[in-house]
PDB file of C-alpha atoms in Angstrom:
ATOM      1  CA  SER A   1       7.169  -0.292 -13.593  1.00 75.00           C
ATOM      2  CA  ALA A   2       4.261   1.894 -13.533  1.00 83.00           C
ATOM      3  CA  VAL A   3       3.992   5.681 -12.965  1.00 89.00           C
ATOM      4  CA  ILE A   4       0.779   6.780 -11.591  1.00 93.00           C
ATOM      5  CA  SER A   5      -0.133  10.401 -11.594  1.00 94.00           C
ATOM      6  CA  GLN A   6      -2.814  11.265  -9.019  1.00 96.00           C
ATOM      7  CA  LYS A   7      -4.640  14.623  -8.635  1.00 95.00           C
ATOM      8  CA  PRO A   8      -5.366  16.792  -6.790  1.00 96.00           C
ATOM      9  CA  SER A   9      -2.469  16.243  -4.465  1.00 95.00           C
ATOM     10  CA  ARG A  10      -4.533  17.816  -1.585  1.00 96.00           C
ATOM     11  CA  ASP A  11      -7.460  19.796  -1.166  1.00 97.00           C
ATOM     12  CA  ILE A  12      -9.806  21.406   1.857  1.00 97.00           C
ATOM     13  CA  CYS A  13     -13.454  20.792   1.293  1.00 97.00           C
ATOM     14  CA  GLN A  14     -16.707  22.002   2.801  1.00 97.00           C
ATOM     15  CA  ARG A  15     -18.832  19.373   4.347  1.00 97.00           C
ATOM     16  CA  GLY A  16     -21.650  18.157   2.198  1.00 97.00           C
ATOM     17  CA  THR A  17     -19.573  18.637  -1.047  1.00 97.00           C
ATOM     18  CA  SER A  18     -18.025  16.127  -3.118  1.00 97.00           C
ATOM     19  CA  LEU A  19     -14.313  15.804  -4.599  1.00 98.00           C
ATOM     20  CA  THR A  20     -13.266  13.799  -7.586  1.00 98.00           C
ATOM     21  CA  ILE A  21      -9.785  12.308  -7.531  1.00 98.00           C
ATOM     22  CA  GLN A  22      -8.155  11.387 -10.908  1.00 98.00           C
ATOM     23  CA  CYS A  23      -5.629   8.576 -11.337  1.00 97.00           C
ATOM     24  CA  GLN A  24      -3.691   8.217 -14.666  1.00 96.00           C
ATOM     25  CA  VAL A  25      -1.333   5.554 -15.391  1.00 94.00           C
ATOM     26  CA  ASP A  26       1.293   5.442 -18.126  1.00 92.00           C
ATOM     27  CA  SER A  27       0.492   2.177 -19.280  1.00 89.00           C
ATOM     28  CA  GLN A  28      -2.469  -0.045 -19.608  1.00 88.00           C
ATOM     29  CA  VAL A  29      -3.596  -1.951 -16.531  1.00 87.00           C
ATOM     30  CA  THR A  30      -6.418  -4.327 -15.768  1.00 83.00           C
ATOM     31  CA  MET A  31      -7.220  -3.523 -12.413  1.00 86.00           C
ATOM     32  CA  MET A  32      -6.796  -0.320 -10.405  1.00 91.00           C
ATOM     33  CA  PHE A  33      -7.202  -0.195  -6.666  1.00 93.00           C
ATOM     34  CA  TRP A  34      -8.307   2.650  -4.587  1.00 96.00           C
ATOM     35  CA  TYR A  35      -7.195   2.792  -0.956  1.00 95.00           C
ATOM     36  CA  ARG A  36      -7.854   5.105   2.118  1.00 96.00           C
ATOM     37  CA  GLN A  37      -5.265   5.929   4.648  1.00 93.00           C
ATOM     38  CA  GLN A  38      -6.629   7.641   7.850  1.00 91.00           C
ATOM     39  CA  PRO A  39      -4.265   9.781   9.842  1.00 84.00           C
ATOM     40  CA  GLY A  40      -1.641   7.424  11.324  1.00 81.00           C
ATOM     41  CA  GLN A  41      -3.290   4.411  10.156  1.00 85.00           C
ATOM     42  CA  SER A  42      -2.672   1.754   7.464  1.00 88.00           C
ATOM     43  CA  LEU A  43      -3.995   1.364   3.988  1.00 91.00           C
ATOM     44  CA  THR A  44      -7.533   0.056   3.647  1.00 92.00           C
ATOM     45  CA  LEU A  45      -8.908  -1.137   0.226  1.00 92.00           C
ATOM     46  CA  ILE A  46     -11.958   0.752  -0.829  1.00 95.00           C
ATOM     47  CA  ALA A  47     -12.605  -0.924  -4.076  1.00 93.00           C
ATOM     48  CA  THR A  48     -11.133  -2.655  -7.157  1.00 90.00           C
ATOM     49  CA  ALA A  49     -11.945  -1.124 -10.374  1.00 91.00           C
ATOM     50  CA  ASN A  50     -11.858  -3.129 -13.877  1.00 85.00           C
ATOM     51  CA  GLN A  51     -12.257  -1.353 -16.883  1.00 80.00           C
ATOM     52  CA  GLY A  52     -15.649  -1.765 -18.382  1.00 78.00           C
ATOM     53  CA  SER A  53     -17.386  -3.293 -15.319  1.00 79.00           C
ATOM     54  CA  GLU A  54     -18.738  -2.119 -12.031  1.00 84.00           C
ATOM     55  CA  ALA A  55     -16.314  -1.535  -9.270  1.00 90.00           C
ATOM     56  CA  THR A  56     -16.037  -4.149  -6.574  1.00 89.00           C
ATOM     57  CA  TYR A  57     -16.359  -2.349  -3.122  1.00 93.00           C
ATOM     58  CA  GLU A  58     -14.960  -3.740   0.040  1.00 91.00           C
ATOM     59  CA  SER A  59     -16.971  -4.313   3.340  1.00 90.00           C
ATOM     60  CA  GLY A  60     -17.832  -0.852   4.834  1.00 93.00           C
ATOM     61  CA  PHE A  61     -17.695   1.069   1.648  1.00 96.00           C
ATOM     62  CA  VAL A  62     -20.628   1.578  -0.989  1.00 95.00           C
ATOM     63  CA  ILE A  63     -20.985   2.804  -4.373  1.00 96.00           C
ATOM     64  CA  ASP A  64     -23.237   6.025  -3.396  1.00 96.00           C
ATOM     65  CA  LYS A  65     -20.410   7.314  -1.143  1.00 97.00           C
ATOM     66  CA  PHE A  66     -17.471   6.364  -3.315  1.00 97.00           C
ATOM     67  CA  PRO A  67     -18.626   6.067  -6.923  1.00 96.00           C
ATOM     68  CA  ILE A  68     -15.822   5.167  -9.189  1.00 96.00           C
ATOM     69  CA  SER A  69     -15.357   5.227 -12.956  1.00 94.00           C
ATOM     70  CA  ARG A  70     -12.987   3.500 -15.103  1.00 93.00           C
ATOM     71  CA  PRO A  71     -13.530   4.665 -18.701  1.00 91.00           C
ATOM     72  CA  ASN A  72     -10.272   3.006 -20.133  1.00 91.00           C
ATOM     73  CA  LEU A  73      -7.271   1.090 -19.233  1.00 90.00           C
ATOM     74  CA  THR A  74      -5.018   3.992 -17.987  1.00 93.00           C
ATOM     75  CA  PHE A  75      -7.600   6.090 -15.974  1.00 94.00           C
ATOM     76  CA  SER A  76      -9.961   6.026 -13.190  1.00 95.00           C
ATOM     77  CA  THR A  77     -11.789   8.373 -10.781  1.00 96.00           C
ATOM     78  CA  LEU A  78     -12.820   8.023  -7.088  1.00 97.00           C
ATOM     79  CA  THR A  79     -15.505  10.467  -5.932  1.00 98.00           C
ATOM     80  CA  VAL A  80     -15.980  11.013  -2.361  1.00 98.00           C
ATOM     81  CA  SER A  81     -19.477  12.229  -1.972  1.00 98.00           C
ATOM     82  CA  ASN A  82     -21.402  14.326   0.723  1.00 97.00           C
ATOM     83  CA  MET A  83     -18.430  14.753   2.628  1.00 97.00           C
ATOM     84  CA  SER A  84     -18.186  14.802   6.286  1.00 97.00           C
ATOM     85  CA  PRO A  85     -14.998  15.400   8.652  1.00 96.00           C
ATOM     86  CA  GLU A  86     -14.551  11.800   9.058  1.00 95.00           C
ATOM     87  CA  ASP A  87     -13.739  11.445   5.239  1.00 97.00           C
ATOM     88  CA  SER A  88     -10.424  13.497   5.846  1.00 96.00           C
ATOM     89  CA  SER A  89      -7.813  10.994   4.931  1.00 96.00           C
ATOM     90  CA  ILE A  90      -5.227  10.279   2.226  1.00 95.00           C
ATOM     91  CA  TYR A  91      -6.670   8.632  -0.649  1.00 97.00           C
ATOM     92  CA  LEU A  92      -4.348   6.362  -2.704  1.00 96.00           C
ATOM     93  CA  CYS A  93      -4.565   5.022  -6.177  1.00 95.00           C
ATOM     94  CA  SER A  94      -2.696   1.897  -6.900  1.00 93.00           C
ATOM     95  CA  VAL A  95      -2.051  -0.825  -9.752  1.00 90.00           C
ATOM     96  CA  ASP A  96      -0.266  -4.039  -9.635  1.00 79.00           C
ATOM     97  CA  GLY A  97       2.374  -5.044 -12.157  1.00 73.00           C
ATOM     98  CA  HIS A  98       0.523  -8.205 -13.176  1.00 64.00           C
ATOM     99  CA  GLY A  99       0.149  -7.203 -16.745  1.00 62.00           C
ATOM    100  CA  GLN A 100       3.789  -6.613 -16.726  1.00 63.00           C
ATOM    101  CA  GLY A 101       4.882  -9.866 -15.091  1.00 66.00           C
ATOM    102  CA  ILE A 102       6.066  -7.830 -12.192  1.00 69.00           C
ATOM    103  CA  THR A 103       5.026  -9.025  -8.743  1.00 76.00           C
ATOM    104  CA  GLU A 104       4.663  -5.544  -7.035  1.00 83.00           C
ATOM    105  CA  ALA A 105       2.054  -2.854  -6.270  1.00 86.00           C
ATOM    106  CA  PHE A 106       2.651   0.769  -7.649  1.00 90.00           C
ATOM    107  CA  PHE A 107       0.945   3.809  -5.992  1.00 93.00           C
ATOM    108  CA  GLY A 108       0.357   7.257  -6.904  1.00 93.00           C
ATOM    109  CA  GLN A 109       1.415   9.981  -4.467  1.00 93.00           C
ATOM    110  CA  GLY A 110      -2.004  10.315  -2.733  1.00 94.00           C
ATOM    111  CA  THR A 111      -4.692  12.878  -2.169  1.00 96.00           C
ATOM    112  CA  ARG A 112      -4.796  14.337   1.134  1.00 95.00           C
ATOM    113  CA  LEU A 113      -8.244  15.416   1.719  1.00 97.00           C
ATOM    114  CA  THR A 114      -9.277  17.648   4.691  1.00 97.00           C
ATOM    115  CA  VAL A 115     -13.170  18.366   5.293  1.00 97.00           C
ATOM    116  CA  VAL A 116     -14.070  21.289   7.176  1.00 96.00           C
TER     117      VAL A 116
ATOM    118  CA  ALA B   1      -8.775 -14.516   5.872  1.00 74.00           C
ATOM    119  CA  GLN B   2      -5.319 -13.197   5.828  1.00 80.00           C
ATOM    120  CA  THR B   3      -4.141 -10.627   8.390  1.00 89.00           C
ATOM    121  CA  VAL B   4      -0.829  -8.934   8.771  1.00 95.00           C
ATOM    122  CA  THR B   5       0.220  -7.879  12.204  1.00 95.00           C
ATOM    123  CA  GLN B   6       3.009  -5.094  13.031  1.00 96.00           C
ATOM    124  CA  SER B   7       3.248  -4.973  16.700  1.00 95.00           C
ATOM    125  CA  GLN B   8       5.699  -1.982  16.990  1.00 96.00           C
ATOM    126  CA  PRO B   9       3.740   1.331  16.266  1.00 95.00           C
ATOM    127  CA  GLU B  10       7.019   3.328  16.460  1.00 96.00           C
ATOM    128  CA  MET B  11      10.926   2.613  16.660  1.00 97.00           C
ATOM    129  CA  SER B  12      14.005   4.636  16.629  1.00 97.00           C
ATOM    130  CA  VAL B  13      17.624   4.146  15.830  1.00 98.00           C
ATOM    131  CA  GLN B  14      20.692   5.945  15.602  1.00 98.00           C
ATOM    132  CA  GLU B  15      22.262   6.741  12.485  1.00 97.00           C
ATOM    133  CA  ALA B  16      24.819   3.988  11.192  1.00 97.00           C
ATOM    134  CA  GLU B  17      23.110   1.350  13.604  1.00 98.00           C
ATOM    135  CA  THR B  18      20.904  -1.706  12.749  1.00 98.00           C
ATOM    136  CA  VAL B  19      17.168  -1.856  13.510  1.00 98.00           C
ATOM    137  CA  THR B  20      14.749  -4.874  12.959  1.00 98.00           C
ATOM    138  CA  LEU B  21      10.903  -4.205  12.250  1.00 98.00           C
ATOM    139  CA  SER B  22       8.759  -7.161  13.204  1.00 98.00           C
ATOM    140  CA  CYS B  23       5.722  -8.541  11.156  1.00 98.00           C
ATOM    141  CA  THR B  24       3.589 -11.501  11.235  1.00 97.00           C
ATOM    142  CA  TYR B  25       1.004 -12.751   9.219  1.00 96.00           C
ATOM    143  CA  ASP B  26      -1.798 -15.346   9.232  1.00 94.00           C
ATOM    144  CA  THR B  27      -2.806 -17.395   5.958  1.00 90.00           C
ATOM    145  CA  SER B  28      -3.842 -20.720   4.932  1.00 88.00           C
ATOM    146  CA  GLU B  29      -2.343 -20.146   1.395  1.00 85.00           C
ATOM    147  CA  ASN B  30       0.788 -21.886   0.134  1.00 83.00           C
ATOM    148  CA  ASN B  31       1.858 -19.578  -2.409  1.00 83.00           C
ATOM    149  CA  TYR B  32       2.092 -16.042  -1.717  1.00 88.00           C
ATOM    150  CA  TYR B  33       4.473 -12.860  -1.693  1.00 91.00           C
ATOM    151  CA  LEU B  34       5.358 -10.560   1.146  1.00 94.00           C
ATOM    152  CA  PHE B  35       6.572  -7.091   0.782  1.00 95.00           C
ATOM    153  CA  TRP B  36       7.883  -4.094   2.953  1.00 97.00           C
ATOM    154  CA  TYR B  37       6.999  -0.946   1.618  1.00 96.00           C
ATOM    155  CA  LYS B  38       8.129   2.478   2.964  1.00 96.00           C
ATOM    156  CA  GLN B  39       6.106   5.738   3.251  1.00 93.00           C
ATOM    157  CA  PRO B  40       8.127   8.751   3.758  1.00 92.00           C
ATOM    158  CA  PRO B  41       6.519  12.079   4.509  1.00 86.00           C
ATOM    159  CA  SER B  42       6.152  12.691   0.751  1.00 83.00           C
ATOM    160  CA  ARG B  43       3.437   9.931   0.979  1.00 84.00           C
ATOM    161  CA  GLN B  44       4.784   8.235  -1.991  1.00 87.00           C
ATOM    162  CA  MET B  45       4.654   4.272  -1.178  1.00 91.00           C
ATOM    163  CA  ILE B  46       8.056   2.999  -2.348  1.00 92.00           C
ATOM    164  CA  LEU B  47       8.970  -0.842  -2.395  1.00 93.00           C
ATOM    165  CA  VAL B  48      11.789  -1.877  -0.031  1.00 95.00           C
ATOM    166  CA  ILE B  49      11.878  -5.613  -0.559  1.00 95.00           C
ATOM    167  CA  ARG B  50       9.961  -8.663  -1.746  1.00 93.00           C
ATOM    168  CA  GLN B  51       9.988 -12.222  -0.649  1.00 94.00           C
ATOM    169  CA  GLU B  52       8.444 -15.108  -2.450  1.00 90.00           C
ATOM    170  CA  ALA B  53       7.033 -17.746   0.106  1.00 90.00           C
ATOM    171  CA  TYR B  54       8.221 -20.678  -2.013  1.00 89.00           C
ATOM    172  CA  LYS B  55      11.798 -19.307  -1.680  1.00 88.00           C
ATOM    173  CA  GLN B  56      13.758 -20.431   1.511  1.00 86.00           C
ATOM    174  CA  GLN B  57      16.450 -17.989   0.897  1.00 92.00           C
ATOM    175  CA  ASN B  58      15.832 -14.616   2.735  1.00 95.00           C
ATOM    176  CA  ALA B  59      15.796 -11.593   0.335  1.00 93.00           C
ATOM    177  CA  THR B  60      18.250  -8.973   0.519  1.00 94.00           C
ATOM    178  CA  GLU B  61      18.397  -5.613  -1.155  1.00 93.00           C
ATOM    179  CA  ASN B  62      21.512  -3.598  -0.120  1.00 95.00           C
ATOM    180  CA  ARG B  63      21.186  -2.437   3.261  1.00 97.00           C
ATOM    181  CA  PHE B  64      17.663  -4.114   3.669  1.00 97.00           C
ATOM    182  CA  SER B  65      17.168  -7.928   4.439  1.00 97.00           C
ATOM    183  CA  VAL B  66      14.499  -9.910   5.753  1.00 97.00           C
ATOM    184  CA  ASN B  67      14.255 -12.933   8.090  1.00 97.00           C
ATOM    185  CA  PHE B  68      11.558 -14.937   6.634  1.00 96.00           C
ATOM    186  CA  GLN B  69      10.216 -17.867   8.834  1.00 95.00           C
ATOM    187  CA  LYS B  70       7.507 -19.553   6.903  1.00 93.00           C
ATOM    188  CA  ALA B  71       6.208 -22.075   9.562  1.00 93.00           C
ATOM    189  CA  ALA B  72       6.245 -19.133  12.091  1.00 95.00           C
ATOM    190  CA  LYS B  73       4.590 -16.942   9.715  1.00 95.00           C
ATOM    191  CA  SER B  74       7.136 -14.259  10.558  1.00 96.00           C
ATOM    192  CA  PHE B  75       8.544 -11.577   8.110  1.00 97.00           C
ATOM    193  CA  SER B  76      10.990  -9.141   9.862  1.00 98.00           C
ATOM    194  CA  LEU B  77      12.897  -6.332   8.136  1.00 98.00           C
ATOM    195  CA  LYS B  78      16.402  -5.486   9.124  1.00 98.00           C
ATOM    196  CA  ILE B  79      17.997  -2.060   8.041  1.00 98.00           C
ATOM    197  CA  SER B  80      21.649  -1.995   8.505  1.00 98.00           C
ATOM    198  CA  ASP B  81      23.849   1.152   8.372  1.00 97.00           C
ATOM    199  CA  SER B  82      20.514   3.368   9.160  1.00 98.00           C
ATOM    200  CA  GLN B  83      20.669   6.491   7.334  1.00 97.00           C
ATOM    201  CA  LEU B  84      18.431   9.674   7.891  1.00 96.00           C
ATOM    202  CA  GLY B  85      16.587   8.993   4.700  1.00 95.00           C
ATOM    203  CA  ASP B  86      15.353   5.828   5.984  1.00 97.00           C
ATOM    204  CA  THR B  87      13.136   7.780   8.243  1.00 97.00           C
ATOM    205  CA  ALA B  88       9.504   6.676   7.241  1.00 96.00           C
ATOM    206  CA  MET B  89       6.422   4.826   8.199  1.00 95.00           C
ATOM    207  CA  TYR B  90       7.109   1.000   7.232  1.00 97.00           C
ATOM    208  CA  PHE B  91       4.325  -1.393   6.104  1.00 97.00           C
ATOM    209  CA  CYS B  92       4.534  -5.159   5.793  1.00 97.00           C
ATOM    210  CA  ALA B  93       2.165  -6.655   3.323  1.00 95.00           C
ATOM    211  CA  PHE B  94       0.840  -9.781   2.272  1.00 93.00           C
ATOM    212  CA  MET B  95      -0.080 -10.463  -1.457  1.00 88.00           C
ATOM    213  CA  LYS B  96      -2.015 -13.214  -3.146  1.00 76.00           C
ATOM    214  CA  ARG B  97      -3.214 -13.661  -6.802  1.00 71.00           C
ATOM    215  CA  PHE B  98      -6.763 -13.381  -7.532  1.00 65.00           C
ATOM    216  CA  GLY B  99      -8.587 -16.357  -8.687  1.00 58.00           C
ATOM    217  CA  GLY B 100      -8.178 -16.655 -12.456  1.00 58.00           C
ATOM    218  CA  GLY B 101      -4.788 -14.843 -12.591  1.00 56.00           C
ATOM    219  CA  GLN B 102      -6.489 -11.530 -12.980  1.00 61.00           C
ATOM    220  CA  GLY B 103      -4.132  -9.913 -10.578  1.00 67.00           C
ATOM    221  CA  PHE B 104      -3.061  -9.522  -7.095  1.00 73.00           C
ATOM    222  CA  SER B 105      -4.558  -8.535  -3.695  1.00 78.00           C
ATOM    223  CA  PHE B 106      -2.666  -6.896  -0.965  1.00 87.00           C
ATOM    224  CA  ILE B 107      -3.331  -6.733   2.785  1.00 90.00           C
ATOM    225  CA  PHE B 108      -1.333  -4.110   4.575  1.00 93.00           C
ATOM    226  CA  GLY B 109      -0.179  -4.071   8.437  1.00 95.00           C
ATOM    227  CA  LYS B 110      -0.862  -1.047  10.416  1.00 93.00           C
ATOM    228  CA  GLY B 111       2.602   0.125  10.000  1.00 95.00           C
ATOM    229  CA  THR B 112       5.529   1.008  12.019  1.00 97.00           C
ATOM    230  CA  ARG B 113       6.991   4.436  12.239  1.00 96.00           C
ATOM    231  CA  LEU B 114      10.845   4.610  12.023  1.00 97.00           C
ATOM    232  CA  LEU B 115      12.726   7.543  13.213  1.00 97.00           C
ATOM    233  CA  VAL B 116      16.546   7.492  12.344  1.00 97.00           C
ATOM    234  CA  LYS B 117      18.169  10.056  14.888  1.00 97.00           C
ATOM    235  CA  PRO B 118      21.376  11.827  13.796  1.00 95.00           C
TER     236      PRO B 118
END
């Protein structure tokens, strides 16, 4: 399995500011995934981050708004830029067990972001 | 494109009773996996059960079992002897491998909020 440490666990931010969320995995993984979960909703994939290359963004998400770093095989950050109240959501980091031969997704505990 | 549909936004069940959560999906893939994940108030996503599409036998994990109907593209979750700790949001998910075997991609349903009543 993979243990994922995500921080901060929650934050309240002023509109117009930016927040960087960190995701640390206890093993090396090829791909890391960032999801957004709006209140009472399902998980929507924001982007997929491979080490050493640009992240791949899903439709409706752009790099200027959600820049992602992936400096090594165990770490990634997601920045929510120029925040507005509509960005208030839970943001989840995830990895798959592909590298360990495990057919499963593992998740961090999420970051609850409130923009005021 | 794959889609996952959970038609029950909320359900409730009495403690010790049985409840079934519904999930349907659409895909043209032949090899894929289906999952049920649980998200309690702590927000931690927890794998409940997994089903490989090529297996006809329904997966079972203790009190949790699935009814997998591949032709009908249906994948329901049955929780037996419901416990208070089962109260959570339940997500049905479809997984397929990336091309080139680089990893997996997941698509989640909208979720069903389950309340287990004492």
